[in-house]
């Protein structure tokens, strides 16, 4: 039997089962190669101290600081009623700021002996606030003694790598594990073609791995980073280039609209003119539909920029050319809403085969999981016979029973909400591969589009249709200024008094199934840390109806309601029969009630930047100005508050998506949730490394055009298999 290559050696064998288990469960690291690619987040210099003034709230941090003061207090408690309870408070400083460390009970003895004033150490723990001061409770620590042989050896030289760590495994323990496996770096296979590496002056891969984990100078770190970023960008772009190359070989039916067909009839009856942006993007899509290999296009547009109109015109063009179009929506609420708005926009053009239907009319059918058997049978028959040119549905469209007469175009709305298999199954229903149009209202910076959607051509719709109103956004600091929250509810009442409506959004439903307070309910990390659970729709709706919004018609909407009930609530709200809708994020996408002008988002810090922007886009859709209030209890200095301030300060989705990306770990960019595997981006910063990504894309396109199977580049092929394991390659393939 061949020996296992050094980098594929399981960590269990090298580090022992206990450490390997924590690394696998908490950091997703399984082999020596995985650990070698777990790069330091930053480096501390042995003589320097961390800047304590800038610590992020609620995050696990590692800091290097000096003990300024240590005091032992005794107190009485239920466990130690006679005043025998002990609490050690240690203040550490970096000269610019201070941080309190707290140890309790039996845990005070060791730090009391070791953490004497003047001692330098590394401390790791979660930053929390107590009595309006930042603190670390029971942090792990490692003393920095200059005289200790072992310490000097462990962190070789003066630069201390600080690794992405967890409460179960501190940064310095990861550092020690890396020293054990570092010799294996010599066997790392170099994926970059020699000519590319030499031409760009990049160091060899083994050298880069050594320098990233054991740098002696800042220059070492720069060399290593430059090289490792290129690896990630290049291997990923090769995968995408191979995908594009393969797609270009596939056959598809060219779909061209008739000059006097359904599309022309639809355009004639539009009560407004299309924006310049809509016309430009439509032209790009029509060019793609007219080719004989499948169009793969990403349509990204600001919230409310009229993407649905563009998608509908594309679907009509395909129906004109004798094909069928399917639109896939992520939720039943959204599928029903799309179906309603499409049939309204089309009027008698959607009444194909019916009395009063126009001559060129087609049928527009809805297909969702909760439809009655008879309605479902009708819809399926209309699709199989070709009677229905357009179908709008949820993932119910993907089931085996659904047969199309001639599927020519698939439109996927809010693509990040669909699993890979779902999109692929729908694409597989055409006689030949159908054209694909993916829509998202989450603006994506150019680099991300090149990285995540690198196999799609991109169209951007950045102009809002005439008549859209501006949305004013404000942060409501409920803990610091409770009267601001009272004023928020007054503002809602004022909007309702003017004849408008409002949304109140909460992170949780609050029924038994997701209630952490109920026995059997899962305890969240927040509860464990003594923080309150997120606010819930059912609780807030009741409090509002009895309190600040008494007398208004308050309804609730959430994902666990029966589909018919959800639809009934949405219809009542759209018809103006409810004043306030208290909902979860089911309203995030596509819900269109022009009369709704105000939105209050509770616990806004628990939502991502893009999600807040999406939610806010539900108001200001008519002629009256919109108002969005972001309620939070987070302190002013916290990262969460800064994030909310950023959302309140701009309506530019592209700007917000940059902020969002800068604040998230880069690994999230590639949609780990969809691929089920760890992200391959550990070093590449998608926002900052635009130049590398663009150059890597060019190089990759050249390499793949010259050698699609990479037969002359076996090391690159190996790296591709390792980084983009089968599952991940499929993710890219189907994305």
XYZ file of C-alpha atoms in Angstrom:
735
model
C 0.000 0.000 0.000
C 1.328 3.483 -0.855
C 2.154 5.712 2.107
C -0.337 8.581 2.669
C 1.113 11.838 1.288
C 2.248 14.098 4.186
C -0.442 16.732 3.557
C -3.246 14.157 3.511
C -2.200 12.634 6.848
C -5.171 12.824 9.294
C -4.544 15.238 12.193
C -5.665 12.464 14.568
C -2.416 10.604 13.846
C -0.182 13.655 14.146
C -1.735 15.645 17.019
C -3.690 13.008 18.924
C -7.438 12.350 18.943
C -8.532 15.038 21.480
C -6.976 18.036 19.674
C -7.920 16.623 16.266
C -11.557 16.284 17.367
C -11.774 19.958 18.424
C -10.081 21.063 15.181
C -12.495 19.016 13.080
C -15.651 20.069 14.940
C -14.909 23.740 15.523
C -12.576 24.745 12.700
C -13.364 22.180 9.979
C -9.704 21.036 9.863
C -9.134 17.324 9.230
C -5.718 16.828 7.590
C -2.211 18.252 7.853
C -2.900 20.159 4.615
C -6.054 21.712 6.111
C -4.094 22.920 9.118
C -1.266 24.323 6.976
C -3.891 26.360 5.107
C -5.348 27.725 8.373
C -3.531 31.058 8.148
C -2.925 33.602 10.924
C -5.503 36.414 11.026
C -2.795 38.886 12.069
C 0.571 39.060 13.856
C 1.553 40.655 17.145
C 5.096 41.765 17.880
C 6.420 40.351 21.120
C 7.291 43.781 22.510
C 4.094 45.460 21.346
C 0.623 45.510 22.840
C -2.764 45.104 21.180
C -4.830 48.256 20.737
C -7.496 47.593 23.368
C -9.616 50.608 22.447
C -10.706 48.950 19.173
C -11.926 45.563 20.422
C -15.084 44.286 18.712
C -18.045 43.376 20.932
C -19.298 39.807 21.159
C -16.308 38.396 19.311
C -13.695 35.916 20.393
C -10.417 37.858 20.519
C -6.772 37.233 21.309
C -4.890 40.219 22.742
C -1.345 40.873 23.904
C -1.301 43.196 26.927
C 0.294 43.989 30.276
C -1.267 43.534 33.725
C -1.793 46.930 35.390
C -3.640 45.824 38.486
C -5.088 42.685 40.135
C -7.539 42.614 43.065
C -9.197 39.704 44.841
C -12.707 40.364 46.242
C -14.816 38.168 48.487
C -18.614 38.201 48.363
C -21.662 36.306 49.598
C -23.767 34.312 47.123
C -26.235 31.415 47.127
C -23.325 29.020 46.652
C -21.098 30.726 49.212
C -23.519 32.282 51.728
C -20.915 33.195 54.368
C -19.018 35.650 52.185
C -16.637 32.973 50.914
C -17.246 33.612 47.220
C -14.123 34.872 45.443
C -13.778 37.112 42.413
C -10.473 38.162 40.882
C -10.527 41.378 38.827
C -7.463 41.962 36.684
C -7.031 45.169 34.675
C -4.822 44.881 31.591
C -3.579 47.802 29.541
C -1.811 48.641 26.299
C -1.166 52.274 27.185
C -4.150 53.510 25.134
C -7.010 51.618 26.742
C -7.885 49.222 29.541
C -9.748 45.962 29.672
C -11.112 44.157 32.714
C -10.596 40.403 33.171
C -12.814 38.541 35.663
C -12.220 35.133 37.252
C -14.600 33.445 39.764
C -14.576 30.646 42.330
C -11.846 28.029 42.196
C -10.702 29.563 38.884
C -9.065 32.518 40.733
C -6.090 30.716 42.300
C -3.779 30.215 39.304
C -4.277 33.693 37.733
C -3.958 35.285 41.198
C -0.462 33.793 41.494
C 0.582 34.413 37.878
C -1.034 37.663 36.703
C 1.006 40.108 38.768
C 1.275 43.795 37.762
C 3.859 44.227 34.984
C 3.338 40.692 33.576
C 2.898 40.469 29.802
C 0.658 37.766 28.376
C -1.651 36.773 25.555
C -5.317 36.626 26.615
C -8.154 34.995 24.692
C -11.898 35.207 25.327
C -15.198 36.738 24.245
C -15.597 40.492 24.670
C -18.731 41.402 26.638
C -20.000 44.470 28.482
C -20.569 44.596 32.237
C -21.506 47.842 33.991
C -20.872 49.657 30.695
C -17.231 48.470 30.612
C -15.653 45.970 28.263
C -14.540 42.752 29.899
C -13.341 39.193 29.277
C -14.822 36.623 31.667
C -12.524 33.681 32.493
C -10.158 34.283 29.552
C -7.530 31.707 28.700
C -4.026 33.171 28.847
C -0.425 32.363 28.030
C 2.390 34.266 29.736
C 5.039 35.818 27.511
C 8.296 35.211 29.336
C 11.302 36.330 27.342
C 13.543 33.894 29.192
C 11.529 30.765 28.505
C 13.310 28.595 25.965
C 10.082 26.889 24.939
C 8.183 30.151 24.315
C 10.924 31.630 22.179
C 11.137 28.415 20.200
C 7.359 28.114 19.774
C 6.894 31.528 18.223
C 10.267 31.613 16.489
C 11.386 35.205 16.270
C 9.527 38.261 17.385
C 6.284 37.930 15.365
C 3.477 36.035 17.105
C 0.848 34.668 14.680
C -2.725 35.144 15.947
C -4.947 32.440 14.442
C -8.716 32.347 13.927
C -9.539 30.429 17.108
C -12.467 29.192 19.183
C -13.262 29.113 22.880
C -12.246 25.426 22.848
C -8.867 25.989 21.194
C -6.882 29.183 21.735
C -4.669 30.772 19.124
C -1.405 29.755 20.814
C -2.461 26.096 20.954
C -3.157 26.211 17.210
C 0.298 27.810 16.813
C 1.920 24.931 18.683
C 0.057 22.366 16.580
C 1.279 24.110 13.448
C 4.906 23.890 14.579
C 4.372 20.096 14.701
C 3.055 19.824 11.134
C 5.139 22.559 9.485
C 7.868 20.188 8.187
C 5.140 18.641 5.965
C 4.944 21.933 4.028
C 8.024 20.841 2.054
C 5.839 18.266 0.258
C 3.179 20.757 -0.870
C 2.483 20.374 -4.608
C 2.748 23.713 -6.431
C -0.392 24.361 -8.541
C 0.862 27.462 -10.375
C 2.448 26.853 -13.785
C 6.191 27.589 -13.494
C 6.047 30.310 -16.166
C 3.264 32.156 -14.339
C 5.102 31.958 -10.998
C 8.406 33.135 -12.430
C 6.761 35.854 -14.517
C 5.150 37.374 -11.429
C 8.059 36.847 -9.045
C 6.053 34.657 -6.645
C 7.804 32.416 -4.082
C 7.349 28.615 -4.206
C 4.421 27.160 -2.246
C 6.471 25.343 0.478
C 8.367 28.577 1.140
C 5.097 30.578 1.293
C 3.619 28.168 3.873
C 6.753 28.380 6.004
C 6.806 32.182 5.869
C 3.106 32.621 6.659
C 3.334 30.519 9.855
C 6.871 31.364 10.954
C 7.744 34.801 9.619
C 10.883 36.585 10.794
C 10.026 39.904 9.172
C 7.046 41.783 7.735
C 8.570 41.150 4.277
C 8.202 37.378 4.857
C 4.491 37.873 5.532
C 4.046 40.004 2.399
C 5.826 37.401 0.205
C 3.701 34.586 1.598
C 0.413 36.471 1.280
C 1.087 37.543 -2.301
C 1.747 33.929 -3.243
C -1.161 32.338 -1.349
C -3.663 34.871 -2.690
C -2.621 33.974 -6.218
C -3.159 30.274 -5.515
C -6.723 30.832 -4.339
C -7.657 33.265 -7.080
C -6.078 31.212 -9.848
C -7.397 27.764 -8.882
C -10.908 29.148 -8.455
C -10.804 31.033 -11.764
C -9.536 27.885 -13.535
C -12.592 26.002 -12.223
C -14.879 28.763 -13.527
C -13.052 29.029 -16.851
C -13.451 25.264 -17.382
C -17.152 25.646 -16.611
C -17.545 28.460 -19.144
C -15.596 26.458 -21.702
C -17.857 23.422 -21.200
C -21.015 25.571 -21.394
C -19.887 27.075 -24.665
C -19.901 23.539 -26.142
C -23.542 22.842 -25.127
C -26.347 23.199 -27.675
C -29.441 25.329 -27.032
C -32.380 26.556 -29.089
C -32.014 30.208 -30.095
C -35.147 32.124 -29.030
C -35.957 35.325 -30.926
C -39.168 37.311 -30.316
C -41.529 37.902 -33.276
C -41.696 41.550 -34.401
C -45.482 41.630 -33.974
C -45.916 38.932 -31.305
C -46.656 38.731 -27.603
C -43.736 40.913 -26.471
C -44.665 43.717 -28.881
C -48.321 43.546 -27.735
C -47.179 43.707 -24.099
C -44.891 46.694 -24.703
C -47.728 48.522 -26.472
C -49.997 48.279 -23.439
C -47.426 49.430 -20.843
C -48.709 52.561 -19.067
C -45.141 53.886 -18.594
C -41.881 53.952 -20.510
C -39.076 51.612 -19.539
C -36.025 53.210 -17.912
C -32.813 53.515 -19.918
C -31.329 50.796 -17.685
C -34.216 48.391 -18.311
C -33.892 48.854 -22.076
C -30.116 48.299 -22.020
C -30.328 45.164 -19.844
C -33.215 43.745 -21.928
C -31.114 44.151 -25.072
C -28.242 42.204 -23.440
C -30.648 39.414 -22.459
C -32.286 39.227 -25.914
C -28.820 38.911 -27.496
C -28.085 35.989 -25.129
C -31.405 34.280 -25.890
C -30.705 34.473 -29.632
C -27.522 32.340 -29.389
C -27.298 28.600 -29.936
C -25.619 27.785 -26.645
C -27.295 28.402 -23.282
C -27.275 31.957 -21.987
C -26.138 32.093 -18.356
C -26.756 35.618 -17.116
C -26.871 37.246 -13.688
C -29.257 40.195 -13.443
C -28.533 42.255 -10.377
C -30.576 45.278 -9.541
C -31.227 47.528 -6.606
C -34.304 46.827 -4.519
C -37.217 48.146 -6.575
C -35.282 48.784 -9.814
C -37.794 46.845 -11.939
C -36.050 43.473 -12.363
C -39.398 41.651 -12.529
C -40.368 43.728 -15.563
C -37.085 42.844 -17.311
C -37.511 39.147 -16.460
C -41.114 39.161 -17.707
C -40.095 40.669 -21.059
C -37.433 37.936 -21.404
C -40.067 35.265 -20.670
C -42.458 36.778 -23.228
C -39.692 36.784 -25.854
C -39.191 33.043 -25.293
C -42.952 32.334 -25.468
C -43.005 34.340 -28.722
C -40.363 31.981 -30.079
C -42.483 28.913 -29.265
C -40.857 27.994 -25.944
C -41.923 28.043 -22.306
C -40.464 30.014 -19.413
C -40.345 29.039 -15.725
C -39.763 31.409 -12.842
C -38.517 29.879 -9.603
C -39.228 31.858 -6.398
C -37.836 30.993 -2.953
C -41.110 31.173 -0.975
C -44.827 30.571 -1.588
C -45.604 34.159 -0.540
C -43.237 35.421 -3.228
C -44.399 32.961 -5.905
C -48.023 34.035 -5.336
C -47.028 37.696 -5.368
C -45.069 37.259 -8.645
C -48.000 35.395 -10.191
C -50.391 38.172 -9.190
C -48.167 40.980 -10.463
C -47.316 39.192 -13.747
C -50.966 38.468 -14.566
C -51.908 42.052 -13.644
C -49.144 43.478 -15.862
C -50.153 41.217 -18.768
C -53.938 41.698 -18.489
C -55.791 39.812 -21.261
C -52.416 38.659 -22.664
C -52.354 36.195 -19.729
C -55.768 34.741 -20.634
C -54.608 32.352 -23.362
C -57.317 29.879 -24.404
C -60.003 31.764 -22.474
C -62.904 33.924 -23.505
C -61.762 37.525 -23.699
C -58.107 36.498 -24.053
C -56.093 38.467 -26.609
C -55.070 36.854 -29.888
C -51.402 36.388 -28.911
C -52.259 35.503 -25.318
C -50.655 32.676 -23.381
C -51.520 31.060 -20.069
C -49.661 31.985 -16.865
C -49.927 29.220 -14.254
C -48.886 29.036 -10.606
C -47.440 25.851 -9.124
C -46.735 25.594 -5.384
C -46.592 22.731 -2.907
C -49.793 23.668 -1.094
C -52.138 23.828 -4.124
C -55.231 21.617 -4.138
C -55.037 18.421 -6.204
C -57.431 19.624 -8.936
C -55.692 22.990 -9.478
C -52.366 21.195 -9.511
C -53.547 18.657 -12.100
C -54.729 21.499 -14.358
C -51.421 23.356 -14.039
C -49.393 20.212 -14.810
C -51.521 19.470 -17.870
C -51.131 23.047 -19.170
C -47.345 22.728 -18.836
C -47.115 19.325 -20.521
C -49.274 20.373 -23.497
C -47.586 23.757 -23.914
C -50.885 25.561 -23.266
C -49.132 27.526 -20.489
C -46.240 29.591 -21.787
C -45.226 30.869 -18.359
C -45.159 29.063 -15.013
C -44.290 30.669 -11.709
C -43.632 28.456 -8.739
C -41.570 27.347 -5.787
C -39.366 24.257 -5.669
C -42.592 22.301 -6.406
C -41.603 22.998 -10.054
C -38.664 20.665 -9.641
C -40.564 17.488 -8.809
C -40.377 14.553 -11.199
C -44.063 14.799 -12.109
C -43.600 18.255 -13.660
C -43.100 17.890 -17.438
C -42.637 20.778 -19.867
C -43.644 20.840 -23.513
C -40.545 22.871 -24.464
C -38.712 24.664 -21.638
C -36.679 27.512 -23.119
C -35.832 29.798 -20.186
C -35.425 29.408 -16.426
C -35.551 32.579 -14.328
C -34.292 32.085 -10.771
C -35.297 34.815 -8.331
C -33.010 35.500 -5.366
C -30.649 32.742 -6.336
C -28.755 32.657 -3.043
C -31.787 31.023 -1.421
C -31.757 27.935 -3.624
C -29.690 24.851 -3.158
C -27.583 23.792 -6.085
C -29.508 20.601 -6.798
C -32.787 22.518 -7.071
C -31.521 24.821 -9.812
C -29.910 21.945 -11.648
C -33.054 19.795 -11.538
C -35.107 22.538 -13.179
C -32.480 23.116 -15.858
C -32.589 19.391 -16.595
C -36.265 19.584 -17.631
C -35.594 21.096 -21.064
C -35.176 18.915 -24.197
C -31.940 20.858 -24.635
C -30.372 22.948 -21.867
C -32.623 26.008 -21.388
C -31.288 29.552 -21.110
C -30.786 30.718 -17.519
C -31.407 34.131 -15.988
C -30.497 34.511 -12.316
C -31.860 37.583 -10.508
C -30.699 39.085 -7.239
C -31.594 42.267 -5.413
C -28.513 41.912 -3.238
C -26.005 44.093 -5.095
C -22.754 42.271 -5.678
C -19.435 44.086 -6.070
C -17.692 43.358 -9.380
C -14.997 41.210 -7.782
C -17.560 38.993 -6.088
C -19.466 38.657 -9.336
C -16.176 37.534 -10.960
C -15.548 35.091 -8.118
C -18.886 33.657 -7.121
C -20.761 34.007 -10.389
C -17.696 33.732 -12.576
C -19.484 31.476 -15.048
C -22.327 33.982 -15.564
C -22.361 37.112 -17.675
C -23.511 40.038 -15.546
C -26.118 42.732 -16.217
C -26.629 45.530 -13.694
C -29.838 47.513 -13.253
C -28.923 50.519 -11.126
C -31.622 53.034 -12.006
C -34.828 53.318 -9.985
C -38.081 53.764 -11.945
C -39.709 57.198 -11.810
C -42.084 57.783 -8.913
C -40.039 55.863 -6.315
C -39.701 57.742 -3.040
C -36.599 58.133 -0.883
C -36.392 56.106 2.344
C -35.167 57.833 5.515
C -33.362 55.401 7.858
C -32.489 55.959 11.524
C -30.913 53.882 14.289
C -33.039 53.724 17.477
C -30.772 52.966 20.485
C -33.420 51.378 22.714
C -31.128 50.734 25.704
C -29.397 54.146 25.806
C -32.499 56.189 24.892
C -35.769 54.369 25.627
C -37.777 57.499 24.713
C -36.511 57.066 21.115
C -38.322 53.709 20.962
C -41.525 55.286 22.312
C -41.191 57.920 19.581
C -40.772 55.150 16.961
C -44.204 53.749 17.838
C -45.665 57.286 17.690
C -44.227 57.600 14.147
C -45.977 54.341 13.178
C -49.277 55.701 14.510
C -48.728 58.955 12.549
C -48.169 57.035 9.303
C -51.340 54.973 9.889
C -53.276 58.166 10.675
C -52.254 59.437 7.203
C -53.836 56.317 5.687
C -50.558 54.386 5.309
C -49.384 51.032 6.688
C -46.322 49.714 8.503
C -44.186 46.592 8.956
C -42.563 45.491 12.224
C -39.856 42.854 11.669
C -38.518 40.481 14.376
C -35.759 37.839 14.138
C -37.788 35.020 15.726
C -41.313 33.565 15.560
C -41.748 32.841 19.277
C -43.785 29.647 19.113
C -42.804 26.458 20.965
C -40.652 25.173 18.129
C -38.142 27.998 18.236
C -38.571 29.286 21.763
C -35.363 28.836 23.767
C -37.197 29.512 27.059
C -39.508 26.502 26.697
C -38.385 23.090 27.964
C -37.027 21.189 25.011
C -36.406 24.451 23.123
C -32.779 24.633 22.009
C -30.656 26.985 24.093
C -28.880 29.469 21.904
C -25.346 30.686 22.503
C -26.863 33.979 23.697
C -28.850 32.257 26.446
C -25.786 30.338 27.527
C -23.917 33.641 27.793
C -26.768 35.112 29.827
C -27.956 37.339 26.992
C -31.626 37.548 26.203
C -32.937 35.595 23.194
C -33.924 37.547 20.053
C -37.314 39.287 20.069
C -40.176 37.253 18.634
C -43.076 38.092 16.312
C -45.802 36.581 18.507
C -44.623 38.349 21.683
C -44.064 41.736 20.049
C -47.385 41.643 18.167
C -49.215 41.032 21.438
C -47.296 43.767 23.297
C -47.929 46.307 20.531
C -51.626 45.488 20.176
C -52.086 45.932 23.935
C -49.673 48.842 24.325
C -48.257 51.501 21.995
C -50.331 50.464 18.925
C -53.589 49.773 20.767
C -56.605 50.352 18.522
C -54.689 49.654 15.273
C -55.314 46.516 13.216
C -52.198 44.406 13.906
C -51.635 41.076 12.042
C -48.780 38.552 12.113
C -46.965 36.709 9.321
C -44.266 34.062 9.657
C -42.881 31.023 7.881
C -44.589 28.342 9.975
C -48.134 29.513 9.194
C -50.218 27.449 6.766
C -49.667 28.668 3.161
C -53.335 29.643 2.770
C -53.212 31.639 5.997
C -50.026 33.392 4.871
C -51.592 34.293 1.549
C -54.774 35.532 3.246
C -52.770 37.802 5.583
C -50.734 39.191 2.652
C -53.912 39.815 0.651
C -55.557 41.635 3.589
C -52.455 43.735 4.125
C -52.151 44.527 0.395
C -55.841 45.482 0.348
C -55.344 47.883 3.272
C -57.427 45.805 5.706
C -54.569 45.669 8.255
C -52.554 48.639 9.547
C -49.459 46.917 10.890
C -47.886 43.619 9.822
C -45.579 42.056 12.439
C -43.458 39.563 10.513
C -40.244 37.595 10.281
C -38.016 37.999 7.233
C -40.582 36.194 5.045
C -41.330 39.717 3.767
C -37.678 40.313 2.854
C -37.946 39.615 -0.844
C -40.367 40.776 -3.501
C -43.312 41.755 -1.294
C -44.862 44.825 -2.884
C -47.386 46.975 -0.974
C -46.942 50.576 -2.200
C -49.099 51.928 0.644
C -46.677 50.613 3.322
C -44.444 53.552 4.270
C -42.875 52.646 7.630
C -40.801 49.734 8.873
C -39.491 49.104 12.390
C -36.827 46.368 12.583
C -36.477 44.988 16.126
C -33.047 43.661 17.216
C -31.725 45.011 13.932
C -28.174 44.074 14.981
C -29.125 40.403 14.519
C -29.570 40.831 10.743
C -26.862 41.147 8.091
C -26.271 44.387 6.180
C -27.663 43.072 2.885
C -30.693 41.642 4.661
C -31.462 45.000 6.306
C -31.164 46.696 2.918
C -33.538 44.145 1.399
C -36.064 44.560 4.201
C -35.928 48.343 3.970
C -36.736 48.052 0.256
C -40.274 46.958 1.197
C -41.203 50.569 2.060
C -41.121 53.709 -0.090
C -42.503 51.749 -3.057
C -45.254 54.293 -3.753
C -45.345 58.067 -4.018
C -45.120 58.706 -0.232
C -41.638 58.778 1.372
C -40.524 55.688 3.310
C -39.208 55.452 6.869
C -37.053 52.640 8.279
C -36.190 52.498 11.999
C -33.421 50.117 13.115
C -33.982 49.274 16.799
C -31.019 47.914 18.774
C -29.801 47.549 22.350
C -26.140 47.276 21.356
C -23.784 49.879 22.872
C -22.576 52.760 20.744
C -18.987 51.542 20.458
C -19.932 48.052 19.233
C -19.251 46.775 15.707
C -22.975 45.955 15.423
C -23.907 49.615 15.988
C -21.356 50.755 13.396
C -22.907 48.322 10.932
C -26.377 49.760 11.578
C -25.053 53.315 11.243
C -23.649 52.344 7.835
C -27.052 51.010 6.702
C -28.791 54.168 7.943
C -26.291 56.417 6.178
C -26.712 55.192 2.582
C -29.309 53.722 0.225
C -26.581 52.544 -2.159
C -26.768 48.760 -2.140
C -23.368 48.343 -3.802
C -21.712 50.445 -1.093
C -23.497 48.394 1.576
C -22.487 45.106 -0.007
C -18.845 46.242 0.231
C -19.326 47.054 3.921
C -21.061 43.716 4.435
C -18.203 41.824 2.831
C -15.544 43.705 4.738
C -17.267 42.793 7.990
C -17.926 39.143 7.219
C -15.276 36.521 6.919
C -14.289 36.168 3.284
C -15.056 32.468 3.421
C -18.767 33.210 3.499
C -18.599 34.787 0.072
C -18.622 31.509 -1.789
C -21.844 30.321 -0.256
C -20.613 27.548 2.005
C -24.189 26.948 3.067
C -25.040 25.940 -0.477
C -22.000 23.880 -1.249
C -21.833 22.104 2.080
C -18.041 22.326 2.046
C -15.513 24.703 3.513
C -14.818 27.767 1.450
C -11.589 27.801 -0.501
C -11.032 31.479 0.271
C -8.816 31.842 3.298
C -6.328 34.493 2.195
C -7.956 36.267 -0.728
C -9.914 39.387 0.278
C -12.527 39.621 -2.437
C -12.973 43.369 -1.970
C -9.320 44.396 -1.763
C -7.802 41.997 -4.258
C -9.763 43.007 -7.335
C -6.581 43.295 -9.398
C -5.362 39.778 -8.535
C -8.803 38.289 -9.280
C -9.037 40.052 -12.654
C -5.492 38.979 -13.628
C -6.077 35.424 -12.411
C -9.251 35.289 -14.503
C -7.310 36.279 -17.637
C -4.519 33.770 -16.942
C -7.048 31.009 -16.192
C -9.024 31.671 -19.375
C -5.787 31.469 -21.363
C -4.635 28.235 -19.671
C -8.033 26.516 -20.153
C -8.392 27.597 -23.799
C -4.973 26.063 -24.444
C -5.504 22.863 -22.401
C -9.132 22.348 -21.211
C -8.386 19.051 -19.429
C -5.151 20.425 -17.860
C -3.300 17.324 -19.081
C 0.003 19.248 -19.249
C -0.491 20.695 -15.745
C -0.997 17.698 -13.417
C -0.157 19.706 -10.256
C -2.861 22.249 -11.087
C -5.324 19.418 -11.722
C -4.451 17.955 -8.288
C -4.931 21.335 -6.598
C -8.251 21.740 -8.361
C -9.408 18.362 -7.077
C -8.289 19.227 -3.549
C -9.630 22.775 -3.338
C -12.758 22.201 -5.349
C -13.610 18.724 -4.270
C -16.332 17.068 -6.269
C -19.135 18.655 -4.299
C -17.676 22.128 -4.703
C -16.976 21.740 -8.411
C -20.632 20.771 -8.840
C -21.643 23.839 -6.856
C -19.736 26.050 -9.265
C -21.081 24.051 -12.163
C -24.686 24.480 -11.146
C -24.427 27.990 -9.714
